[in-house]
Short mmCIF file of C-alpha atoms in Angstrom, two decimals:
data_model
loop_
_atom_site.label_atom_id
_atom_site.label_comp_id
_atom_site.label_asym_id
_atom_site.label_seq_id
_atom_site.Cartn_x
_atom_site.Cartn_y
_atom_site.Cartn_z
CA MET D 1 -6.63 -1.87 4.82
CA THR D 2 -8.45 -5.09 5.68
CA ILE D 3 -10.79 -6.58 3.10
CA VAL D 4 -13.87 -8.21 4.60
CA PRO D 5 -15.49 -11.28 3.01
CA LEU D 6 -18.54 -10.29 0.99
CA HIS D 7 -20.80 -12.80 2.69
CA ALA D 8 -20.15 -11.55 6.24
CA ASP D 9 -23.36 -10.86 8.16
CA ARG D 10 -23.74 -7.12 8.57
CA ALA D 11 -26.52 -4.73 9.44
CA ALA D 12 -27.86 -2.97 6.38
CA PRO D 13 -26.44 0.53 6.03
CA ASP D 14 -28.74 3.53 6.23
CA PRO D 15 -30.24 4.04 2.74
CA SER D 16 -29.80 7.79 3.12
CA GLU D 17 -26.01 7.34 3.45
CA ASP D 18 -24.08 10.25 1.96
CA TRP D 19 -21.70 8.33 -0.31
CA PRO D 20 -19.87 11.38 -1.73
CA ALA D 21 -19.09 12.47 1.83
CA GLN D 22 -17.82 8.97 2.69
CA LEU D 23 -15.57 9.02 -0.38
CA ARG D 24 -14.25 12.45 0.63
CA ARG D 25 -13.41 11.09 4.08
CA ILE D 26 -11.54 8.21 2.47
CA ALA D 27 -9.72 10.52 0.04
CA GLU D 28 -8.80 13.19 2.56
CA HIS D 29 -8.29 11.19 5.77
CA ARG D 30 -7.98 7.54 4.67
CA ASP D 31 -10.90 6.92 7.04
CA PRO D 32 -11.29 3.14 7.53
CA GLN D 33 -14.79 3.51 9.01
CA ALA D 34 -16.01 5.42 5.97
CA PHE D 35 -14.48 2.72 3.78
CA ALA D 36 -16.13 -0.02 5.85
CA ARG D 37 -19.56 1.60 5.35
CA LEU D 38 -18.93 2.02 1.63
CA PHE D 39 -17.66 -1.56 1.37
CA GLN D 40 -20.63 -3.01 3.29
CA HIS D 41 -23.05 -1.26 0.98
CA PHE D 42 -21.40 -1.69 -2.41
CA ALA D 43 -19.43 -4.96 -2.25
CA PRO D 44 -22.48 -7.29 -2.22
CA ARG D 45 -24.16 -5.25 -4.96
CA VAL D 46 -21.03 -5.26 -7.12
CA LYS D 47 -20.62 -9.01 -6.59
CA SER D 48 -24.24 -9.59 -7.60
CA TYR D 49 -23.79 -7.46 -10.73
CA LEU D 50 -20.61 -9.36 -11.65
CA MET D 51 -22.36 -12.70 -11.23
CA ARG D 52 -25.31 -11.55 -13.37
CA THR D 53 -22.87 -10.54 -16.10
CA GLY D 54 -21.20 -13.94 -16.30
CA SER D 55 -18.55 -14.14 -13.57
CA SER D 56 -18.42 -17.19 -11.33
CA ASP D 57 -19.13 -16.74 -7.62
CA GLU D 58 -15.43 -16.92 -6.76
CA ALA D 59 -14.36 -14.58 -9.58
CA ALA D 60 -17.15 -12.14 -8.72
CA GLU D 61 -16.05 -12.01 -5.09
CA ASP D 62 -12.40 -11.46 -6.08
CA LEU D 63 -13.30 -8.76 -8.60
CA ALA D 64 -15.68 -7.02 -6.19
CA GLN D 65 -12.96 -6.85 -3.56
CA GLU D 66 -10.47 -5.63 -6.15
CA ALA D 67 -12.94 -2.95 -7.27
CA LEU D 68 -13.48 -1.72 -3.71
CA ALA D 69 -9.73 -1.77 -3.07
CA MET D 70 -9.35 0.46 -6.14
CA VAL D 71 -12.05 2.76 -4.73
CA TRP D 72 -9.93 3.03 -1.56
CA ARG D 73 -6.76 3.81 -3.54
CA LYS D 74 -8.34 6.23 -6.00
CA ALA D 75 -11.01 7.92 -3.87
CA ALA D 76 -9.39 11.32 -4.47
CA LEU D 77 -10.12 10.98 -8.19
CA PHE D 78 -13.88 10.74 -7.71
CA ASP D 79 -15.62 13.78 -9.17
CA PRO D 80 -19.27 14.12 -8.08
CA ALA D 81 -19.82 16.53 -10.97
CA GLN D 82 -19.06 13.68 -13.39
CA ALA D 83 -20.97 10.74 -11.90
CA ALA D 84 -22.81 9.36 -8.90
CA VAL D 85 -20.78 7.24 -6.48
CA SER D 86 -22.70 4.12 -7.50
CA THR D 87 -21.98 4.74 -11.19
CA TRP D 88 -18.30 5.28 -10.45
CA VAL D 89 -18.01 2.11 -8.34
CA PHE D 90 -19.87 -0.05 -10.88
CA THR D 91 -17.79 1.38 -13.74
CA ILE D 92 -14.60 0.38 -11.91
CA ALA D 93 -16.01 -3.11 -11.37
CA ARG D 94 -17.06 -3.40 -15.00
CA HIS D 95 -13.59 -2.39 -16.23
CA LEU D 96 -11.98 -4.96 -13.96
CA ARG D 97 -14.40 -7.66 -15.19
CA VAL D 98 -13.71 -6.82 -18.82
CA ASP D 99 -9.95 -6.91 -18.19
CA ALA D 100 -10.27 -10.26 -16.40
CA SER D 101 -12.49 -11.58 -19.18
CA ARG D 102 -9.98 -10.59 -21.80
CA ARG D 103 -7.23 -12.30 -19.90
CA GLN D 104 -9.26 -15.46 -19.45
CA ARG D 105 -11.21 -15.19 -22.73
CA LEU D 106 -14.56 -15.29 -20.92
CA ASP D 107 -17.89 -14.70 -22.57
CA PHE D 108 -19.09 -11.07 -22.18
CA ALA D 109 -22.71 -11.93 -22.99
CA GLY D 110 -24.25 -10.91 -19.65
CA ASP D 111 -23.46 -7.18 -19.80
CA GLU D 112 -26.43 -6.15 -21.91
CA CYS D 113 -28.96 -7.50 -19.41
CA PHE D 114 -27.87 -5.20 -16.58
CA GLU D 115 -29.89 -2.00 -16.31
CA PHE D 116 -27.49 0.75 -15.24
CA ASP D 117 -30.39 3.20 -15.52
CA GLN D 118 -32.14 1.32 -12.71
CA LEU D 119 -29.42 2.15 -10.17
CA PRO D 120 -30.71 4.55 -7.53
CA ALA D 121 -29.38 8.08 -7.81
CA ASP D 122 -27.15 9.18 -5.00
CA GLY D 123 -26.22 12.58 -6.36
CA PRO D 124 -24.75 15.22 -4.11
CA GLY D 125 -26.55 18.35 -2.97
CA LEU D 126 -25.79 21.80 -4.33
CA ALA D 127 -23.37 22.65 -1.49
CA GLU D 128 -21.44 19.41 -2.04
CA GLN D 129 -21.29 20.04 -5.79
CA THR D 130 -19.93 23.52 -5.16
CA ASP D 131 -17.31 22.19 -2.71
CA ALA D 132 -16.34 19.44 -5.16
CA GLN D 133 -16.02 21.95 -8.00
CA ARG D 134 -13.81 24.18 -5.85
CA LEU D 135 -11.63 21.22 -4.89
CA ALA D 136 -11.40 20.08 -8.52
CA GLN D 137 -10.36 23.61 -9.53
CA ARG D 138 -7.71 23.67 -6.78
CA VAL D 139 -6.38 20.30 -7.94
CA ARG D 140 -6.22 21.51 -11.57
CA GLU D 141 -4.39 24.67 -10.50
CA ALA D 142 -1.98 22.67 -8.34
CA LEU D 143 -1.31 20.27 -11.23
CA GLU D 144 -0.40 23.23 -13.44
CA ARG D 145 2.19 24.30 -10.86
CA LEU D 146 3.95 20.91 -10.85
CA PRO D 147 7.02 20.35 -13.03
CA ALA D 148 5.86 19.12 -16.45
CA GLU D 149 7.41 15.65 -16.10
CA GLN D 150 5.70 15.10 -12.72
CA ALA D 151 2.33 16.36 -13.95
CA GLN D 152 2.58 14.10 -17.00
CA VAL D 153 3.13 10.87 -15.05
CA LEU D 154 0.49 11.85 -12.49
CA ARG D 155 -2.12 12.41 -15.21
CA LEU D 156 -1.25 9.14 -16.92
CA SER D 157 -1.36 7.20 -13.66
CA TYR D 158 -4.41 8.70 -11.97
CA TYR D 159 -6.54 10.27 -14.68
CA GLU D 160 -5.91 7.77 -17.45
CA ASP D 161 -5.43 4.83 -15.04
CA GLU D 162 -2.32 3.62 -16.86
CA PRO D 163 -0.14 1.04 -15.08
CA HIS D 164 3.33 2.25 -14.15
CA ALA D 165 4.99 -0.23 -16.52
CA ARG D 166 2.95 1.07 -19.46
CA ILE D 167 3.80 4.67 -18.56
CA ALA D 168 7.49 3.74 -18.46
CA THR D 169 7.22 2.16 -21.91
CA GLU D 170 5.24 5.08 -23.37
CA LEU D 171 7.68 7.67 -22.08
CA GLY D 172 10.83 5.61 -22.63
CA LEU D 173 11.76 5.86 -18.94
CA PRO D 174 12.93 3.30 -16.40
CA LEU D 175 10.11 2.01 -14.21
CA GLY D 176 11.85 3.30 -11.08
CA THR D 177 11.97 6.81 -12.54
CA VAL D 178 8.23 6.73 -13.25
CA LYS D 179 7.47 5.57 -9.71
CA SER D 180 9.77 8.22 -8.22
CA ARG D 181 8.15 10.97 -10.29
CA ILE D 182 4.69 9.86 -9.21
CA ARG D 183 5.72 9.83 -5.52
CA LEU D 184 7.32 13.27 -5.84
CA ALA D 185 4.30 14.62 -7.72
CA VAL D 186 1.83 13.34 -5.12
CA ALA D 187 3.91 14.81 -2.28
CA GLN D 188 4.22 18.15 -4.09
CA LEU D 189 0.51 18.16 -4.92
CA ARG D 190 -0.36 17.60 -1.25
CA LYS D 191 1.87 20.54 -0.25
CA LEU D 192 0.24 22.78 -2.86
CA LEU D 193 -3.25 21.80 -1.75
CA ASP D 194 -2.46 22.34 1.93
CA THR D 195 -1.41 25.97 1.36
#
C-alpha cells in the first residue's frame, strides 16, 4: 500500500460516492483503487479536523495517514449497521489523536469545537444494510466455530483493538504465540466464510 501526500492535487471525488461499497471492496479484495478513492476523499478532511482540534500541520498529516492506513487494515471490521463510514473514519482519527496527545501531553482543548453532527450522512441503502447484516451474522457464526483460544485473541485484536503485546500480557502468553493464534484464526475464519 502506498500512502499519498495529503496535499497532492487531485480531482474532487464524486459526492455520491458509495463509501460502504468502497470499504467492502477494500475488505474483501484489498482493492487499491477503492482505497485511493477513499483516501482522496477522507484524508484532507481528517487532516483538517485534526488541525482544528489542536494538532500541528505535520502531526495532523501523520495522524491522518495513520488513520487511513488503519482503515485499510481494518476495513473488514466496519459495520454499516453501527455507523456511517465518515463517523467510523473520524472516530479512528480521533482515537489516534488522543493517543498521540497522551504520549506527548498535548492540550485536548480543540475537540469540543468540532461538530460531528454536521458531518454529511453517507448511510447505506436497505439492500446494503441487509447484505451487511448477513455478512456480520456469518462472521459471528464463523467466530463461534473457531477454537476458543483463537476466537479470544481475534476478538481482542480486531474487535477491542488491543495491541498484540497487551494481549500477550493479559493472557500470560508469549507474543509469538499470540501472533500465531491470530494468523491461524484469520486463515480459519477465511476458510469458514468461503464455504
